[in-house]
PDB file of C-alpha atoms in Angstrom:
ATOM      1  CA  GLU A 391      20.354  19.267 -10.788  1.00 82.00           C
ATOM      2  CA  ALA A 392      19.959  15.661 -11.898  1.00 82.00           C
ATOM      3  CA  GLN A 393      16.305  14.942 -12.430  1.00 94.00           C
ATOM      4  CA  VAL A 394      13.513  13.236 -14.304  1.00 97.00           C
ATOM      5  CA  THR A 395      10.850  15.712 -15.382  1.00 97.00           C
ATOM      6  CA  GLN A 396       7.291  14.740 -16.258  1.00 97.00           C
ATOM      7  CA  ASN A 397       4.626  16.948 -17.812  1.00 97.00           C
ATOM      8  CA  PRO A 398       1.868  17.592 -17.149  1.00 97.00           C
ATOM      9  CA  ARG A 399       1.706  16.852 -13.416  1.00 96.00           C
ATOM     10  CA  TYR A 400      -2.098  16.718 -13.482  1.00 97.00           C
ATOM     11  CA  LEU A 401      -4.542  16.208 -16.320  1.00 96.00           C
ATOM     12  CA  ILE A 402      -8.290  15.696 -16.492  1.00 96.00           C
ATOM     13  CA  THR A 403      -9.551  14.711 -19.917  1.00 94.00           C
ATOM     14  CA  VAL A 404     -12.289  12.750 -21.653  1.00 95.00           C
ATOM     15  CA  THR A 405     -12.502   9.302 -23.147  1.00 96.00           C
ATOM     16  CA  GLY A 406     -11.009   9.010 -26.611  1.00 95.00           C
ATOM     17  CA  LYS A 407      -9.050  12.268 -26.678  1.00 96.00           C
ATOM     18  CA  LYS A 408      -5.434  11.465 -27.490  1.00 96.00           C
ATOM     19  CA  LEU A 409      -2.890  12.625 -24.970  1.00 97.00           C
ATOM     20  CA  THR A 410       0.858  12.517 -24.438  1.00 97.00           C
ATOM     21  CA  VAL A 411       2.740  12.612 -21.161  1.00 98.00           C
ATOM     22  CA  THR A 412       6.295  13.753 -21.649  1.00 98.00           C
ATOM     23  CA  CYS A 413       9.318  12.508 -19.731  1.00 98.00           C
ATOM     24  CA  SER A 414      12.784  13.971 -19.915  1.00 98.00           C
ATOM     25  CA  GLN A 415      15.981  13.155 -18.017  1.00 97.00           C
ATOM     26  CA  ASN A 416      19.183  15.180 -17.887  1.00 95.00           C
ATOM     27  CA  MET A 417      21.525  12.439 -16.644  1.00 94.00           C
ATOM     28  CA  ASN A 418      22.383  10.847 -19.993  1.00 93.00           C
ATOM     29  CA  HIS A 419      20.768   7.605 -18.814  1.00 93.00           C
ATOM     30  CA  GLU A 420      20.343   4.683 -21.161  1.00 92.00           C
ATOM     31  CA  TYR A 421      17.343   2.963 -19.533  1.00 91.00           C
ATOM     32  CA  MET A 422      13.944   4.611 -19.175  1.00 94.00           C
ATOM     33  CA  SER A 423      10.637   3.207 -18.055  1.00 94.00           C
ATOM     34  CA  TRP A 424       6.996   4.052 -17.409  1.00 97.00           C
ATOM     35  CA  TYR A 425       4.962   2.756 -14.469  1.00 97.00           C
ATOM     36  CA  ARG A 426       1.429   3.210 -13.300  1.00 97.00           C
ATOM     37  CA  GLN A 427       0.503   3.202  -9.630  1.00 97.00           C
ATOM     38  CA  ASP A 428      -2.940   2.110  -8.484  1.00 96.00           C
ATOM     39  CA  PRO A 429      -4.222   1.544  -4.919  1.00 91.00           C
ATOM     40  CA  GLY A 430      -3.567  -1.991  -3.764  1.00 89.00           C
ATOM     41  CA  LEU A 431      -1.644  -2.864  -6.935  1.00 93.00           C
ATOM     42  CA  GLY A 432       1.633  -1.070  -6.347  1.00 92.00           C
ATOM     43  CA  LEU A 433       3.743   0.004  -9.299  1.00 94.00           C
ATOM     44  CA  ARG A 434       3.276  -1.852 -12.563  1.00 94.00           C
ATOM     45  CA  GLN A 435       5.606  -1.425 -15.489  1.00 93.00           C
ATOM     46  CA  ILE A 436       3.995  -0.286 -18.748  1.00 96.00           C
ATOM     47  CA  TYR A 437       6.918  -0.002 -21.175  1.00 95.00           C
ATOM     48  CA  TYR A 438      10.646   0.342 -20.951  1.00 93.00           C
ATOM     49  CA  SER A 439      13.489   1.356 -23.236  1.00 93.00           C
ATOM     50  CA  MET A 440      17.059   0.147 -23.037  1.00 89.00           C
ATOM     51  CA  ASN A 441      18.362   2.664 -25.551  1.00 89.00           C
ATOM     52  CA  VAL A 442      17.376   4.958 -28.404  1.00 93.00           C
ATOM     53  CA  GLU A 443      14.928   3.212 -30.751  1.00 94.00           C
ATOM     54  CA  VAL A 444      14.792   0.171 -28.429  1.00 91.00           C
ATOM     55  CA  THR A 445      11.531  -0.291 -26.522  1.00 94.00           C
ATOM     56  CA  ASP A 446       9.765  -3.284 -25.013  1.00 92.00           C
ATOM     57  CA  LYS A 447       6.562  -4.116 -23.218  1.00 92.00           C
ATOM     58  CA  GLY A 448       6.270  -4.267 -19.484  1.00 90.00           C
ATOM     59  CA  ASP A 449       3.490  -6.010 -17.611  1.00 90.00           C
ATOM     60  CA  VAL A 450       0.570  -3.725 -18.565  1.00 95.00           C
ATOM     61  CA  PRO A 451       1.235  -2.274 -22.056  1.00 97.00           C
ATOM     62  CA  GLU A 452      -2.324  -2.453 -23.457  1.00 97.00           C
ATOM     63  CA  GLY A 453      -3.668   0.948 -24.515  1.00 97.00           C
ATOM     64  CA  TYR A 454      -0.283   2.692 -24.395  1.00 98.00           C
ATOM     65  CA  LYS A 455       2.447   3.563 -26.860  1.00 98.00           C
ATOM     66  CA  VAL A 456       5.950   4.910 -26.352  1.00 98.00           C
ATOM     67  CA  SER A 457       8.804   6.155 -28.467  1.00 96.00           C
ATOM     68  CA  ARG A 458      12.491   6.767 -27.844  1.00 97.00           C
ATOM     69  CA  LYS A 459      13.863   8.946 -30.607  1.00 97.00           C
ATOM     70  CA  GLU A 460      16.375  10.700 -28.392  1.00 96.00           C
ATOM     71  CA  LYS A 461      18.164   9.445 -25.311  1.00 96.00           C
ATOM     72  CA  ARG A 462      16.751  12.085 -22.967  1.00 97.00           C
ATOM     73  CA  ASN A 463      13.039  11.804 -23.868  1.00 98.00           C
ATOM     74  CA  PHE A 464      10.576   8.962 -23.452  1.00 98.00           C
ATOM     75  CA  PRO A 465       6.965  10.104 -24.029  1.00 98.00           C
ATOM     76  CA  LEU A 466       3.959   7.999 -23.070  1.00 98.00           C
ATOM     77  CA  ILE A 467       1.095   8.163 -25.560  1.00 98.00           C
ATOM     78  CA  LEU A 468      -2.522   7.257 -24.911  1.00 97.00           C
ATOM     79  CA  GLU A 469      -4.122   7.266 -28.346  1.00 95.00           C
ATOM     80  CA  SER A 470      -7.682   6.622 -27.162  1.00 96.00           C
ATOM     81  CA  PRO A 471      -7.770   6.994 -23.381  1.00 97.00           C
ATOM     82  CA  SER A 472     -10.381   5.124 -21.384  1.00 97.00           C
ATOM     83  CA  PRO A 473     -11.505   5.506 -17.742  1.00 97.00           C
ATOM     84  CA  ASN A 474      -9.523   2.418 -16.678  1.00 96.00           C
ATOM     85  CA  GLN A 475      -6.359   4.354 -17.511  1.00 97.00           C
ATOM     86  CA  THR A 476      -7.102   6.818 -14.726  1.00 98.00           C
ATOM     87  CA  SER A 477      -4.023   6.444 -12.570  1.00 98.00           C
ATOM     88  CA  LEU A 478      -0.821   7.945 -11.222  1.00 98.00           C
ATOM     89  CA  TYR A 479       2.009   7.571 -13.721  1.00 98.00           C
ATOM     90  CA  PHE A 480       5.732   7.612 -13.088  1.00 98.00           C
ATOM     91  CA  CYS A 481       8.658   7.826 -15.445  1.00 97.00           C
ATOM     92  CA  ALA A 482      12.049   6.528 -14.319  1.00 95.00           C
ATOM     93  CA  SER A 483      15.570   6.285 -15.682  1.00 95.00           C
ATOM     94  CA  SER A 484      18.815   4.515 -14.833  1.00 91.00           C
ATOM     95  CA  PRO A 485      22.349   4.732 -16.173  1.00 88.00           C
ATOM     96  CA  LEU A 486      22.882   1.429 -17.955  1.00 79.00           C
ATOM     97  CA  THR A 487      20.856  -0.608 -20.424  1.00 64.00           C
ATOM     98  CA  VAL A 488      19.657  -3.036 -17.785  1.00 69.00           C
ATOM     99  CA  SER A 489      17.079  -2.675 -15.047  1.00 66.00           C
ATOM    100  CA  ASN A 490      19.054  -4.281 -12.180  1.00 75.00           C
ATOM    101  CA  GLN A 491      20.299  -0.945 -10.889  1.00 81.00           C
ATOM    102  CA  PRO A 492      18.865   2.058  -9.026  1.00 88.00           C
ATOM    103  CA  GLN A 493      16.164   3.943 -10.898  1.00 91.00           C
ATOM    104  CA  HIS A 494      15.515   7.673 -10.607  1.00 94.00           C
ATOM    105  CA  PHE A 495      11.834   8.540 -10.637  1.00 96.00           C
ATOM    106  CA  GLY A 496       9.973  11.651 -11.652  1.00 96.00           C
ATOM    107  CA  ASP A 497       7.363  13.134  -9.333  1.00 95.00           C
ATOM    108  CA  GLY A 498       4.436  11.634 -11.179  1.00 97.00           C
ATOM    109  CA  THR A 499       1.537  12.588 -13.445  1.00 98.00           C
ATOM    110  CA  ARG A 500      -2.004  12.138 -12.183  1.00 97.00           C
ATOM    111  CA  LEU A 501      -4.368  11.369 -15.070  1.00 97.00           C
ATOM    112  CA  SER A 502      -8.133  11.345 -14.768  1.00 97.00           C
ATOM    113  CA  ILE A 503     -10.057  10.038 -17.774  1.00 97.00           C
ATOM    114  CA  LEU A 504     -13.771  10.851 -17.621  1.00 95.00           C
TER     115      LEU A 504
ATOM    116  CA  GLY B 720       7.470 -13.943 -15.247  1.00 71.00           C
ATOM    117  CA  GLU B 721       8.157 -12.651 -11.763  1.00 79.00           C
ATOM    118  CA  ASN B 722       5.578 -12.157  -9.004  1.00 88.00           C
ATOM    119  CA  VAL B 723       6.368 -10.191  -5.845  1.00 94.00           C
ATOM    120  CA  GLU B 724       4.213 -10.282  -2.717  1.00 96.00           C
ATOM    121  CA  GLN B 725       4.665  -7.698   0.023  1.00 97.00           C
ATOM    122  CA  HIS B 726       3.409  -7.731   3.638  1.00 97.00           C
ATOM    123  CA  PRO B 727       2.029  -6.049   5.576  1.00 97.00           C
ATOM    124  CA  SER B 728       0.083  -3.491   3.575  1.00 96.00           C
ATOM    125  CA  THR B 729      -0.014  -1.120   6.556  1.00 97.00           C
ATOM    126  CA  LEU B 730       2.241  -0.940   9.595  1.00 98.00           C
ATOM    127  CA  SER B 731       2.159   1.376  12.605  1.00 98.00           C
ATOM    128  CA  VAL B 732       5.170   1.536  14.871  1.00 97.00           C
ATOM    129  CA  GLN B 733       5.964   3.565  17.966  1.00 98.00           C
ATOM    130  CA  GLU B 734       8.779   6.046  17.431  1.00 97.00           C
ATOM    131  CA  GLY B 735      12.078   4.473  18.385  1.00 97.00           C
ATOM    132  CA  ASP B 736      10.898   0.919  17.761  1.00 97.00           C
ATOM    133  CA  SER B 737      11.880  -1.239  14.782  1.00 98.00           C
ATOM    134  CA  ALA B 738       9.851  -1.895  11.638  1.00 98.00           C
ATOM    135  CA  VAL B 739      10.103  -4.945   9.371  1.00 98.00           C
ATOM    136  CA  ILE B 740       8.566  -5.311   5.926  1.00 98.00           C
ATOM    137  CA  LYS B 741       8.712  -8.639   4.080  1.00 98.00           C
ATOM    138  CA  CYS B 742       8.598  -9.573   0.417  1.00 98.00           C
ATOM    139  CA  THR B 743       8.578 -12.894  -1.385  1.00 97.00           C
ATOM    140  CA  TYR B 744       9.384 -13.474  -5.041  1.00 95.00           C
ATOM    141  CA  SER B 745       8.504 -16.322  -7.320  1.00 91.00           C
ATOM    142  CA  ASP B 746      11.410 -16.837  -9.684  1.00 87.00           C
ATOM    143  CA  SER B 747      14.752 -18.123  -8.443  1.00 85.00           C
ATOM    144  CA  ALA B 748      16.458 -16.442 -11.426  1.00 84.00           C
ATOM    145  CA  SER B 749      15.811 -12.977  -9.944  1.00 87.00           C
ATOM    146  CA  ASN B 750      19.082 -11.336  -8.970  1.00 88.00           C
ATOM    147  CA  TYR B 751      18.462  -7.759  -7.816  1.00 91.00           C
ATOM    148  CA  PHE B 752      16.175  -6.568  -5.028  1.00 94.00           C
ATOM    149  CA  PRO B 753      15.758  -2.827  -4.400  1.00 95.00           C
ATOM    150  CA  TRP B 754      13.648  -1.035  -1.810  1.00 97.00           C
ATOM    151  CA  TYR B 755      12.026   2.302  -2.565  1.00 97.00           C
ATOM    152  CA  LYS B 756      10.502   4.898  -0.265  1.00 98.00           C
ATOM    153  CA  GLN B 757       7.679   7.096  -1.528  1.00 97.00           C
ATOM    154  CA  GLU B 758       6.731  10.248   0.325  1.00 96.00           C
ATOM    155  CA  LEU B 759       3.449  12.023  -0.266  1.00 93.00           C
ATOM    156  CA  GLY B 760       3.304  13.699  -3.670  1.00 91.00           C
ATOM    157  CA  LYS B 761       6.710  12.415  -4.719  1.00 94.00           C
ATOM    158  CA  GLY B 762       8.121   9.667  -6.844  1.00 95.00           C
ATOM    159  CA  PRO B 763       9.722   6.588  -5.256  1.00 96.00           C
ATOM    160  CA  GLN B 764      13.304   6.978  -4.121  1.00 96.00           C
ATOM    161  CA  LEU B 765      15.787   4.140  -3.688  1.00 95.00           C
ATOM    162  CA  ILE B 766      16.819   3.627  -0.071  1.00 97.00           C
ATOM    163  CA  ILE B 767      18.740   0.353  -0.251  1.00 96.00           C
ATOM    164  CA  ASP B 768      19.255  -2.567  -2.602  1.00 95.00           C
ATOM    165  CA  ILE B 769      20.787  -6.028  -2.496  1.00 94.00           C
ATOM    166  CA  ARG B 770      22.047  -8.448  -5.105  1.00 90.00           C
ATOM    167  CA  SER B 771      21.651 -12.200  -5.092  1.00 86.00           C
ATOM    168  CA  ASN B 772      25.278 -12.881  -4.160  1.00 86.00           C
ATOM    169  CA  VAL B 773      24.870 -11.077  -0.806  1.00 85.00           C
ATOM    170  CA  GLY B 774      22.828 -12.159   2.226  1.00 91.00           C
ATOM    171  CA  GLU B 775      22.614  -8.875   4.107  1.00 95.00           C
ATOM    172  CA  LYS B 776      23.343  -5.200   3.577  1.00 95.00           C
ATOM    173  CA  LYS B 777      23.174  -2.346   6.050  1.00 96.00           C
ATOM    174  CA  ASP B 778      23.143   1.425   5.728  1.00 94.00           C
ATOM    175  CA  GLN B 779      22.880   3.216   9.075  1.00 96.00           C
ATOM    176  CA  ARG B 780      19.377   2.466  10.448  1.00 97.00           C
ATOM    177  CA  ILE B 781      18.266   0.522   7.377  1.00 98.00           C
ATOM    178  CA  ALA B 782      19.131  -3.066   6.542  1.00 98.00           C
ATOM    179  CA  VAL B 783      17.978  -5.606   4.001  1.00 98.00           C
ATOM    180  CA  THR B 784      18.270  -9.373   4.282  1.00 97.00           C
ATOM    181  CA  LEU B 785      17.912 -11.898   1.489  1.00 96.00           C
ATOM    182  CA  ASN B 786      17.104 -15.586   1.805  1.00 95.00           C
ATOM    183  CA  LYS B 787      17.506 -17.097  -1.661  1.00 92.00           C
ATOM    184  CA  THR B 788      16.455 -20.564  -0.589  1.00 93.00           C
ATOM    185  CA  ALA B 789      13.137 -19.332   0.741  1.00 94.00           C
ATOM    186  CA  LYS B 790      12.892 -16.632  -1.949  1.00 94.00           C
ATOM    187  CA  HIS B 791      12.182 -13.802   0.416  1.00 95.00           C
ATOM    188  CA  PHE B 792      13.821 -10.548   1.417  1.00 97.00           C
ATOM    189  CA  SER B 793      13.080  -8.093   4.188  1.00 98.00           C
ATOM    190  CA  LEU B 794      13.581  -4.437   5.029  1.00 98.00           C
ATOM    191  CA  HIS B 795      14.513  -3.600   8.605  1.00 98.00           C
ATOM    192  CA  ILE B 796      14.352  -0.057   9.965  1.00 98.00           C
ATOM    193  CA  THR B 797      15.687   0.449  13.479  1.00 97.00           C
ATOM    194  CA  GLU B 798      15.182   3.400  15.836  1.00 97.00           C
ATOM    195  CA  THR B 799      12.309   4.660  13.713  1.00 98.00           C
ATOM    196  CA  GLN B 800      11.710   8.398  13.410  1.00 97.00           C
ATOM    197  CA  PRO B 801       8.677  10.406  12.235  1.00 96.00           C
ATOM    198  CA  GLU B 802      10.370  11.067   8.880  1.00 96.00           C
ATOM    199  CA  ASP B 803      10.352   7.325   8.212  1.00 97.00           C
ATOM    200  CA  SER B 804       6.580   7.552   7.696  1.00 97.00           C
ATOM    201  CA  ALA B 805       6.010   6.815   3.992  1.00 97.00           C
ATOM    202  CA  VAL B 806       5.011   4.072   1.572  1.00 97.00           C
ATOM    203  CA  TYR B 807       7.716   1.473   0.972  1.00 98.00           C
ATOM    204  CA  PHE B 808       7.972  -0.739  -2.109  1.00 97.00           C
ATOM    205  CA  CYS B 809      10.107  -3.792  -2.689  1.00 97.00           C
ATOM    206  CA  ALA B 810      10.981  -4.982  -6.182  1.00 94.00           C
ATOM    207  CA  ALA B 811      12.694  -7.855  -7.966  1.00 92.00           C
ATOM    208  CA  HIS B 812      14.601  -7.972 -11.231  1.00 87.00           C
ATOM    209  CA  TYR B 813      14.063 -11.119 -13.234  1.00 76.00           C
ATOM    210  CA  ASN B 814      17.300 -11.789 -15.053  1.00 65.00           C
ATOM    211  CA  PHE B 815      16.180 -13.871 -17.965  1.00 65.00           C
ATOM    212  CA  GLY B 816      15.189 -12.557 -21.346  1.00 64.00           C
ATOM    213  CA  ASN B 817      13.922  -9.124 -20.424  1.00 69.00           C
ATOM    214  CA  GLU B 818      14.732  -6.050 -18.401  1.00 74.00           C
ATOM    215  CA  LYS B 819      11.543  -5.688 -16.402  1.00 79.00           C
ATOM    216  CA  LEU B 820      11.399  -4.708 -12.755  1.00 85.00           C
ATOM    217  CA  THR B 821       8.470  -6.113 -10.768  1.00 90.00           C
ATOM    218  CA  PHE B 822       7.267  -4.234  -7.692  1.00 93.00           C
ATOM    219  CA  GLY B 823       5.372  -5.342  -4.622  1.00 95.00           C
ATOM    220  CA  THR B 824       2.075  -3.715  -3.696  1.00 96.00           C
ATOM    221  CA  GLY B 825       3.562  -1.388  -1.072  1.00 96.00           C
ATOM    222  CA  THR B 826       3.519  -0.933   2.709  1.00 97.00           C
ATOM    223  CA  ARG B 827       2.260   2.253   4.321  1.00 97.00           C
ATOM    224  CA  LEU B 828       4.442   2.777   7.386  1.00 98.00           C
ATOM    225  CA  THR B 829       3.250   5.186  10.073  1.00 98.00           C
ATOM    226  CA  ILE B 830       5.522   6.176  12.935  1.00 97.00           C
ATOM    227  CA  ILE B 831       3.570   7.147  16.038  1.00 96.00           C
ATOM    228  CA  PRO B 832       5.302   9.929  18.008  1.00 93.00           C
TER     229      PRO B 832
END
């Protein structure tokens, strides 16, 4: 089954404790992206990647890091999480290297930073 | 960069009636406008999209219209059903120098049986 898989689905942690949210897709997609969803703010793009070893900032990249060492994986790293990063996070992928095409989303990761 | 505004934030519609959600975008260079539906506990799922060279697109009960001059696009759902209840997001792709996708703030649609 074609899918985007995020782990963990839920995480409660404390300020400053490094964490990684993994994202994996099995569709051989070129483009991958991370979004955060907050009430009243919709979905905001954090980082995106057009291909292996190619990443770029979205609209809210501060406090996050990403890497794209393999085509299928695009982890989101919070090196020193803070409470304002409490949010619902989504990973997405699409077939080509551009974003003007349908994106397939994972089911989300809910992070709570205390 | 691009800015997308979406209205209304909440919408309640009697089952069988039509629902319309509107979005405006700021940059005339934007060229791709998708609509996503998000059900509870799930990620957004594409329901329809339109490109800047087309004025209208329809898929069964769902249609999207684009007015490039006014820089707005709308989602139309006819003959609404309870399963249409969800949060809907519009988005715009700004085709100049980056590959970002900018989303609206979402509309919670409730279909009243």
